[in-house]
Amino acid sequence: MVSEPDAGRGPREDAGSLGVEWGLAGVAATAAAVGSAELFAWFLSPSGSPLTAVGGWVIDATPPPVKEAVIAVFGTGDKVFLMVVMVLLLALIGWGLGRVLRRSLPVARGLLVILGLAGLTAVVTRTGTPLVAAVPSVLGTGVGVVVLTVLRRWAARLPRTAPAADGSRGPALTRRQFVVRALVVTAAGLGAGALGRVAGAAARAASSVREALRLPAPARLDPVPAGADLGVPGAGPFVTPTKDFYRIDTALSVPTLDDAAWSLRIHGLVDRELTLTLDELLSRPVVERVVTLMCVSNEVGGNLIGNAVWTGVPIRDLLAEVGVRPEADMVLSTSQDRFTAGTPLEALTDPGRDALLAVSMNGEPLPFEHGYPVRMVVPGLYGYVSATKWVVDLEVTRFDRAQGYWTPRGWSARGPIKLSSRIEVPAQGATRPAGEVVLAGTAWAQHTGIAAVQLSVDSGPWRDADLGAVPSSDTWRQWVYRWSDAPAGTHRLRVRAVDSAGRVQDAVQRPTAPDGATGLHERTITLT
Ligand SMILES: Nc1nc2c(c(=O)[nH]1)N[C@H]1C(S)=C(S)[C@@H](COP(=O)(O)O)O[C@H]1N2
Ligand SMILES: [Mo]
């Protein structure tokens, strides 16, 4: 048992001189508490991770402009950024805890318990968490309290510190020895935390049945035609490799659902509710479709867009099976981690549009980050209103009754993708020899199709680029423009697209919120 060192008597004799030791003691106890909780979460319950739960709460509570700014600066590294901020904040809290520990062990213990309760509250208020998810926070808090107590006893052995309650001091410790011990405890806490998060995620991924998932052969294929990839060096490929595919979601820890446990409930304004297991879903005809997904947060010329080959079951077929009531106009999809998207019903029932419950991406089961085992893919709509990953629930409803996750956060309820284009080659600021300059990039108007891409040099006339082939109107389209007799000097290149309905890309610059950026992409290059 740990005896009761009492700091209540206020070791005034050390005032000022031992601040660093106390601060480090607090940091060490906090690291031990949080680190061990993360380690326990690895064994016991991934949803029991207090860092993930608090981070998720922060993500949900962050005002949209702040979120926008973070994504603008850190891109898909936004979650690493949040983790670093949380660790720094915890270090600061720990430091403060150490200052309190110097005055009173019971008060410091109380504060650590409050910190643990905050983590626990974040965990248990995340919907859908099993009871066992509460255990890591409780155990972690216990570890923190014990470590705090031990550190207080060690502190009592420092010169000029008040002795423990029983008057015992134990053999003297030098300040240096104390600091080393506190740092070792801190490192152990950080190590446990890192192990819990990194190895935990890897272990869950490896032990899963994802690799074993047997993908049914598609009843209908969607081959990529020759000439879709124009092969201009420096331009992106027509089909985005999975590892390079952008990732956007609110999930701080990627759900690693076991497909044996997965089920999908289809309910709401339907004649016959339906719950499907994965086997039941995959016993229906599966089709292959090449579809370009895009995030509404993509700036003009940005990278939050990717094109992949998906296979899955048309949502239209399942909606026909359950019988949609006439008053319905939206399907609210919910993910295992409680993200929601509100998709216009007509985009899902449209006989000419294969909105899918997708199970594979580029020939493999969906990666965990991209929605394993099942996600939605709806051609023509931004991801936030359509592309629900880890989808477990489809509620047929109405726009005046339900809202997707981003709608109350300042994004429009409906999100058709806007016609846009970008220059990929040459790079901004590139220097090339004058003469022939090859410009290349992509343009998109998902589910409408690209009819033309035009280039303007130094505000001159718009000239047509050559276009690559496409499997359908649901993908982006590559373009190449060979600018001959390009003179030396600095030039401004601008691109615009024209869709198959004859609409010309909007040149007015608008921000991404509330329904997608507009404006033309341009690059400045120097020819010598
Ligand atoms: N469960 C879940 N699904 C989600 C999201 C999310 O936050 N959670 N984000 C959506 C958004 S905003 C986009 S742009 C796409 C991105 O899909 P990707 O990460 O596979 O590229 O997923 C959508 N599906
Ligand atoms: Mo998005």
Short mmCIF file of N, CA, C and O in Angstrom, two decimals, residues 228-317:
data_model
loop_
_atom_site.label_atom_id
_atom_site.label_comp_id
_atom_site.label_asym_id
_atom_site.label_seq_id
_atom_site.Cartn_x
_atom_site.Cartn_y
_atom_site.Cartn_z
N ALA A 228 -7.83 7.06 -71.36
CA ALA A 228 -8.35 7.84 -70.23
C ALA A 228 -7.18 8.54 -69.54
O ALA A 228 -7.30 9.68 -69.09
N ASP A 229 -6.06 7.81 -69.49
CA ASP A 229 -4.86 8.35 -68.87
C ASP A 229 -3.99 8.92 -69.97
O ASP A 229 -3.48 8.17 -70.80
N LEU A 230 -3.83 10.22 -70.03
CA LEU A 230 -3.04 10.83 -71.10
C LEU A 230 -1.54 10.69 -70.84
O LEU A 230 -0.73 10.95 -71.71
N GLY A 231 -1.21 10.29 -69.63
CA GLY A 231 0.18 9.95 -69.33
C GLY A 231 1.16 11.10 -69.37
O GLY A 231 2.35 10.88 -69.62
N VAL A 232 0.71 12.31 -69.13
CA VAL A 232 1.65 13.44 -69.12
C VAL A 232 2.45 13.38 -67.82
O VAL A 232 1.86 13.32 -66.73
N PRO A 233 3.79 13.36 -67.92
CA PRO A 233 4.60 13.28 -66.69
C PRO A 233 4.26 14.44 -65.75
O PRO A 233 4.14 15.58 -66.20
N GLY A 234 4.07 14.12 -64.49
CA GLY A 234 3.76 15.15 -63.50
C GLY A 234 2.27 15.30 -63.25
O GLY A 234 1.87 15.84 -62.21
N ALA A 235 1.43 14.83 -64.17
CA ALA A 235 -0.02 14.90 -63.94
C ALA A 235 -0.44 13.65 -63.18
O ALA A 235 0.19 12.61 -63.29
N GLY A 236 -1.52 13.75 -62.42
CA GLY A 236 -1.98 12.61 -61.63
C GLY A 236 -2.53 11.52 -62.54
O GLY A 236 -2.95 11.80 -63.66
N PRO A 237 -2.55 10.26 -62.07
CA PRO A 237 -3.11 9.16 -62.86
C PRO A 237 -4.64 9.26 -62.93
O PRO A 237 -5.25 9.90 -62.08
N PHE A 238 -5.23 8.61 -63.95
CA PHE A 238 -6.68 8.66 -64.09
C PHE A 238 -7.36 7.98 -62.91
O PHE A 238 -8.32 8.51 -62.34
N VAL A 239 -6.89 6.80 -62.54
CA VAL A 239 -7.40 6.13 -61.34
C VAL A 239 -6.41 6.42 -60.20
O VAL A 239 -5.23 6.13 -60.32
N THR A 240 -6.91 6.99 -59.14
CA THR A 240 -6.04 7.37 -58.02
C THR A 240 -5.67 6.11 -57.23
O THR A 240 -6.57 5.40 -56.77
N PRO A 241 -4.38 5.84 -57.04
CA PRO A 241 -4.02 4.69 -56.20
C PRO A 241 -4.62 4.87 -54.80
O PRO A 241 -4.66 6.00 -54.29
N THR A 242 -5.08 3.79 -54.21
CA THR A 242 -5.75 3.87 -52.91
C THR A 242 -4.89 4.59 -51.87
O THR A 242 -5.39 5.40 -51.09
N LYS A 243 -3.60 4.32 -51.88
CA LYS A 243 -2.74 4.93 -50.85
C LYS A 243 -2.64 6.45 -51.00
O LYS A 243 -2.32 7.15 -50.05
N ASP A 244 -2.92 6.97 -52.21
CA ASP A 244 -2.86 8.42 -52.43
C ASP A 244 -4.22 9.07 -52.37
O ASP A 244 -4.36 10.27 -52.58
N PHE A 245 -5.26 8.27 -52.13
CA PHE A 245 -6.62 8.81 -52.14
C PHE A 245 -6.83 9.69 -50.92
O PHE A 245 -6.50 9.30 -49.80
N TYR A 246 -7.36 10.89 -51.12
CA TYR A 246 -7.55 11.81 -49.99
C TYR A 246 -8.45 11.15 -48.94
O TYR A 246 -9.26 10.30 -49.26
N ARG A 247 -8.27 11.59 -47.70
CA ARG A 247 -9.12 11.06 -46.64
C ARG A 247 -9.66 12.22 -45.82
O ARG A 247 -8.89 13.07 -45.34
N ILE A 248 -10.96 12.29 -45.70
CA ILE A 248 -11.59 13.32 -44.87
C ILE A 248 -12.67 12.65 -44.04
O ILE A 248 -13.55 11.98 -44.58
N ASP A 249 -12.61 12.81 -42.72
CA ASP A 249 -13.70 12.37 -41.87
C ASP A 249 -13.51 12.94 -40.47
O ASP A 249 -12.48 13.54 -40.18
N THR A 250 -14.52 12.75 -39.64
CA THR A 250 -14.48 13.27 -38.28
C THR A 250 -13.95 12.21 -37.31
O THR A 250 -14.01 12.41 -36.11
N ALA A 251 -13.48 11.09 -37.83
CA ALA A 251 -13.09 9.97 -36.96
C ALA A 251 -11.63 10.09 -36.54
O ALA A 251 -10.73 9.95 -37.36
N LEU A 252 -11.41 10.35 -35.26
CA LEU A 252 -10.05 10.48 -34.76
C LEU A 252 -9.39 9.11 -34.70
O LEU A 252 -8.19 8.97 -34.87
N SER A 253 -10.19 8.09 -34.45
CA SER A 253 -9.66 6.73 -34.50
C SER A 253 -10.54 6.00 -35.51
O SER A 253 -11.76 6.04 -35.43
N VAL A 254 -9.90 5.40 -36.48
CA VAL A 254 -10.65 4.79 -37.59
C VAL A 254 -11.45 3.60 -37.09
O VAL A 254 -10.88 2.69 -36.48
N PRO A 255 -12.77 3.57 -37.30
CA PRO A 255 -13.53 2.39 -36.88
C PRO A 255 -13.01 1.14 -37.61
O PRO A 255 -12.84 1.17 -38.82
N THR A 256 -12.71 0.10 -36.86
CA THR A 256 -12.27 -1.14 -37.50
C THR A 256 -13.35 -2.19 -37.23
O THR A 256 -13.19 -3.06 -36.39
N LEU A 257 -14.43 -2.06 -37.97
CA LEU A 257 -15.56 -2.95 -37.75
C LEU A 257 -15.23 -4.36 -38.19
O LEU A 257 -14.58 -4.57 -39.20
N ASP A 258 -15.73 -5.28 -37.42
CA ASP A 258 -15.62 -6.68 -37.80
C ASP A 258 -16.80 -6.98 -38.71
O ASP A 258 -17.95 -6.72 -38.35
N ASP A 259 -16.53 -7.51 -39.91
CA ASP A 259 -17.66 -7.64 -40.82
C ASP A 259 -18.67 -8.69 -40.36
O ASP A 259 -19.80 -8.72 -40.80
N ALA A 260 -18.24 -9.56 -39.43
CA ALA A 260 -19.20 -10.51 -38.87
C ALA A 260 -20.23 -9.77 -38.01
O ALA A 260 -21.37 -10.20 -37.87
N ALA A 261 -19.80 -8.64 -37.43
CA ALA A 261 -20.70 -7.90 -36.54
C ALA A 261 -21.47 -6.83 -37.30
O ALA A 261 -22.40 -6.24 -36.77
N TRP A 262 -21.05 -6.56 -38.55
CA TRP A 262 -21.67 -5.46 -39.30
C TRP A 262 -23.09 -5.82 -39.71
O TRP A 262 -23.36 -6.95 -40.13
N SER A 263 -23.98 -4.85 -39.60
CA SER A 263 -25.29 -5.01 -40.22
C SER A 263 -25.78 -3.63 -40.62
O SER A 263 -25.32 -2.61 -40.12
N LEU A 264 -26.69 -3.62 -41.56
CA LEU A 264 -27.25 -2.37 -42.06
C LEU A 264 -28.75 -2.42 -41.89
O LEU A 264 -29.41 -3.37 -42.33
N ARG A 265 -29.28 -1.37 -41.25
CA ARG A 265 -30.72 -1.30 -41.07
C ARG A 265 -31.27 -0.24 -42.02
O ARG A 265 -30.74 0.87 -42.08
N ILE A 266 -32.30 -0.59 -42.77
CA ILE A 266 -32.96 0.36 -43.67
C ILE A 266 -34.38 0.53 -43.15
O ILE A 266 -35.13 -0.46 -43.05
N HIS A 267 -34.73 1.75 -42.77
CA HIS A 267 -36.01 1.95 -42.10
C HIS A 267 -36.52 3.35 -42.35
O HIS A 267 -36.00 4.07 -43.19
N GLY A 268 -37.52 3.78 -41.61
CA GLY A 268 -38.09 5.11 -41.78
C GLY A 268 -39.34 5.03 -42.64
O GLY A 268 -40.21 4.18 -42.41
N LEU A 269 -39.41 5.93 -43.63
CA LEU A 269 -40.60 6.00 -44.47
C LEU A 269 -40.57 4.89 -45.53
O LEU A 269 -40.41 5.15 -46.72
N VAL A 270 -40.69 3.66 -45.04
CA VAL A 270 -40.63 2.51 -45.95
C VAL A 270 -41.80 1.57 -45.62
O VAL A 270 -42.37 1.63 -44.54
N ASP A 271 -42.10 0.70 -46.58
CA ASP A 271 -43.19 -0.25 -46.36
C ASP A 271 -42.73 -1.43 -45.51
O ASP A 271 -43.47 -1.93 -44.68
N ARG A 272 -41.50 -1.89 -45.76
CA ARG A 272 -40.98 -3.05 -45.03
C ARG A 272 -39.56 -2.75 -44.58
O ARG A 272 -38.66 -2.63 -45.40
N GLU A 273 -39.37 -2.62 -43.27
CA GLU A 273 -38.02 -2.40 -42.75
C GLU A 273 -37.14 -3.59 -43.10
O GLU A 273 -37.64 -4.72 -43.23
N LEU A 274 -35.83 -3.34 -43.23
CA LEU A 274 -34.92 -4.42 -43.63
C LEU A 274 -33.61 -4.29 -42.86
O LEU A 274 -33.08 -3.18 -42.73
N THR A 275 -33.12 -5.39 -42.32
CA THR A 275 -31.78 -5.40 -41.73
C THR A 275 -30.96 -6.46 -42.44
O THR A 275 -31.42 -7.60 -42.59
N LEU A 276 -29.78 -6.06 -42.93
CA LEU A 276 -28.96 -6.95 -43.74
C LEU A 276 -27.63 -7.23 -43.06
O LEU A 276 -26.99 -6.30 -42.56
N THR A 277 -27.18 -8.47 -43.11
CA THR A 277 -25.81 -8.77 -42.74
C THR A 277 -24.96 -8.56 -43.99
O THR A 277 -25.49 -8.37 -45.09
N LEU A 278 -23.64 -8.65 -43.83
CA LEU A 278 -22.77 -8.45 -44.99
C LEU A 278 -23.02 -9.55 -46.04
O LEU A 278 -23.08 -9.27 -47.24
N ASP A 279 -23.16 -10.78 -45.57
CA ASP A 279 -23.43 -11.88 -46.51
C ASP A 279 -24.73 -11.64 -47.27
O ASP A 279 -24.80 -11.86 -48.48
N GLU A 280 -25.74 -11.16 -46.55
CA GLU A 280 -27.02 -10.88 -47.21
C GLU A 280 -26.88 -9.75 -48.22
O GLU A 280 -27.44 -9.81 -49.31
N LEU A 281 -26.13 -8.74 -47.86
CA LEU A 281 -25.92 -7.64 -48.81
C LEU A 281 -25.23 -8.16 -50.07
O LEU A 281 -25.63 -7.87 -51.19
N LEU A 282 -24.18 -8.97 -49.85
CA LEU A 282 -23.37 -9.42 -50.98
C LEU A 282 -24.04 -10.55 -51.79
O LEU A 282 -23.53 -10.94 -52.83
N SER A 283 -25.20 -11.04 -51.31
CA SER A 283 -25.91 -12.03 -52.11
C SER A 283 -26.73 -11.33 -53.20
O SER A 283 -27.27 -11.97 -54.09
N ARG A 284 -26.80 -9.99 -53.15
CA ARG A 284 -27.48 -9.23 -54.21
C ARG A 284 -26.49 -8.90 -55.33
O ARG A 284 -25.28 -8.89 -55.09
N PRO A 285 -27.02 -8.60 -56.52
CA PRO A 285 -26.11 -8.30 -57.63
C PRO A 285 -25.22 -7.09 -57.31
O PRO A 285 -25.70 -6.08 -56.80
N VAL A 286 -23.94 -7.28 -57.60
CA VAL A 286 -22.94 -6.25 -57.33
C VAL A 286 -22.48 -5.67 -58.68
O VAL A 286 -22.32 -6.42 -59.64
N VAL A 287 -22.32 -4.37 -58.75
CA VAL A 287 -21.83 -3.76 -59.98
C VAL A 287 -20.54 -3.00 -59.73
O VAL A 287 -20.23 -2.62 -58.59
N GLU A 288 -19.79 -2.82 -60.81
CA GLU A 288 -18.53 -2.06 -60.73
C GLU A 288 -18.76 -0.68 -61.34
O GLU A 288 -19.38 -0.57 -62.40
N ARG A 289 -18.28 0.36 -60.68
CA ARG A 289 -18.40 1.71 -61.23
C ARG A 289 -17.14 2.52 -60.93
O ARG A 289 -16.59 2.44 -59.83
N VAL A 290 -16.70 3.29 -61.92
CA VAL A 290 -15.60 4.23 -61.69
C VAL A 290 -16.25 5.56 -61.34
O VAL A 290 -17.06 6.08 -62.11
N VAL A 291 -15.95 6.07 -60.15
CA VAL A 291 -16.59 7.31 -59.69
C VAL A 291 -15.54 8.22 -59.04
O VAL A 291 -14.71 7.74 -58.25
N THR A 292 -15.61 9.50 -59.36
CA THR A 292 -14.72 10.48 -58.76
C THR A 292 -15.40 11.10 -57.53
O THR A 292 -16.44 11.73 -57.65
N LEU A 293 -14.81 10.87 -56.37
CA LEU A 293 -15.32 11.43 -55.11
C LEU A 293 -14.66 12.78 -54.88
O LEU A 293 -13.51 12.98 -55.24
N MET A 294 -15.36 13.65 -54.21
CA MET A 294 -14.79 14.96 -53.95
C MET A 294 -15.33 15.55 -52.67
O MET A 294 -16.49 15.35 -52.32
N CYS A 295 -14.45 16.30 -51.99
CA CYS A 295 -14.85 16.96 -50.75
C CYS A 295 -15.25 18.39 -51.03
O CYS A 295 -14.61 19.09 -51.80
N VAL A 296 -16.30 18.83 -50.35
CA VAL A 296 -16.78 20.21 -50.50
C VAL A 296 -15.72 21.21 -50.02
O VAL A 296 -15.72 22.37 -50.42
N SER A 297 -14.80 20.75 -49.18
CA SER A 297 -13.75 21.64 -48.67
C SER A 297 -12.60 21.82 -49.65
O SER A 297 -11.62 22.50 -49.33
N ASN A 298 -12.69 21.19 -50.82
CA ASN A 298 -11.62 21.33 -51.80
C ASN A 298 -11.58 22.76 -52.34
O ASN A 298 -12.56 23.26 -52.87
N GLU A 299 -10.43 23.40 -52.22
CA GLU A 299 -10.26 24.74 -52.80
C GLU A 299 -10.10 24.58 -54.31
O GLU A 299 -9.74 23.50 -54.78
N VAL A 300 -10.29 25.67 -55.04
CA VAL A 300 -10.03 25.61 -56.47
C VAL A 300 -8.57 25.17 -56.66
O VAL A 300 -7.67 25.74 -56.05
N GLY A 301 -8.37 24.14 -57.47
CA GLY A 301 -7.01 23.63 -57.69
C GLY A 301 -6.52 22.69 -56.61
O GLY A 301 -5.38 22.23 -56.66
N GLY A 302 -7.38 22.36 -55.64
CA GLY A 302 -6.95 21.54 -54.50
C GLY A 302 -6.91 20.05 -54.76
O GLY A 302 -7.20 19.58 -55.87
N ASN A 303 -6.55 19.30 -53.71
CA ASN A 303 -6.31 17.86 -53.85
C ASN A 303 -7.34 16.98 -53.17
O ASN A 303 -7.14 15.77 -53.08
N LEU A 304 -8.42 17.56 -52.64
CA LEU A 304 -9.40 16.73 -51.93
C LEU A 304 -10.38 16.11 -52.91
O LEU A 304 -11.59 16.30 -52.84
N ILE A 305 -9.83 15.40 -53.87
CA ILE A 305 -10.61 14.76 -54.92
C ILE A 305 -9.84 13.52 -55.37
O ILE A 305 -8.61 13.53 -55.36
N GLY A 306 -10.56 12.45 -55.69
CA GLY A 306 -9.88 11.24 -56.13
C GLY A 306 -10.84 10.38 -56.93
O GLY A 306 -12.07 10.46 -56.75
N ASN A 307 -10.28 9.58 -57.82
CA ASN A 307 -11.08 8.74 -58.70
C ASN A 307 -10.74 7.28 -58.44
O ASN A 307 -9.57 6.92 -58.45
N ALA A 308 -11.76 6.46 -58.17
CA ALA A 308 -11.47 5.06 -57.87
C ALA A 308 -12.49 4.15 -58.55
O ALA A 308 -13.57 4.59 -58.95
N VAL A 309 -12.12 2.87 -58.65
CA VAL A 309 -13.03 1.85 -59.15
C VAL A 309 -13.70 1.22 -57.94
O VAL A 309 -13.03 0.67 -57.07
N TRP A 310 -15.00 1.35 -57.85
CA TRP A 310 -15.75 0.84 -56.70
C TRP A 310 -16.62 -0.33 -57.15
O TRP A 310 -17.11 -0.32 -58.29
N THR A 311 -16.82 -1.31 -56.28
CA THR A 311 -17.89 -2.27 -56.54
C THR A 311 -18.83 -2.25 -55.34
O THR A 311 -18.40 -2.01 -54.20
N GLY A 312 -20.10 -2.49 -55.65
CA GLY A 312 -21.07 -2.47 -54.56
C GLY A 312 -22.46 -2.75 -55.07
O GLY A 312 -22.67 -2.98 -56.27
N VAL A 313 -23.39 -2.72 -54.13
CA VAL A 313 -24.79 -3.00 -54.46
C VAL A 313 -25.50 -1.67 -54.70
O VAL A 313 -25.39 -0.76 -53.87
N PRO A 314 -26.19 -1.51 -55.84
CA PRO A 314 -26.92 -0.26 -56.07
C PRO A 314 -27.94 -0.01 -54.95
O PRO A 314 -28.74 -0.90 -54.62
N ILE A 315 -27.90 1.19 -54.39
CA ILE A 315 -28.82 1.53 -53.30
C ILE A 315 -30.26 1.54 -53.82
O ILE A 315 -31.20 1.17 -53.10
N ARG A 316 -30.40 1.91 -55.10
CA ARG A 316 -31.71 1.90 -55.76
C ARG A 316 -32.43 0.56 -55.57
O ARG A 316 -33.61 0.51 -55.24
N ASP A 317 -31.67 -0.54 -55.76
CA ASP A 317 -32.27 -1.88 -55.64
C ASP A 317 -32.80 -2.13 -54.23
O ASP A 317 -33.88 -2.69 -54.03
#
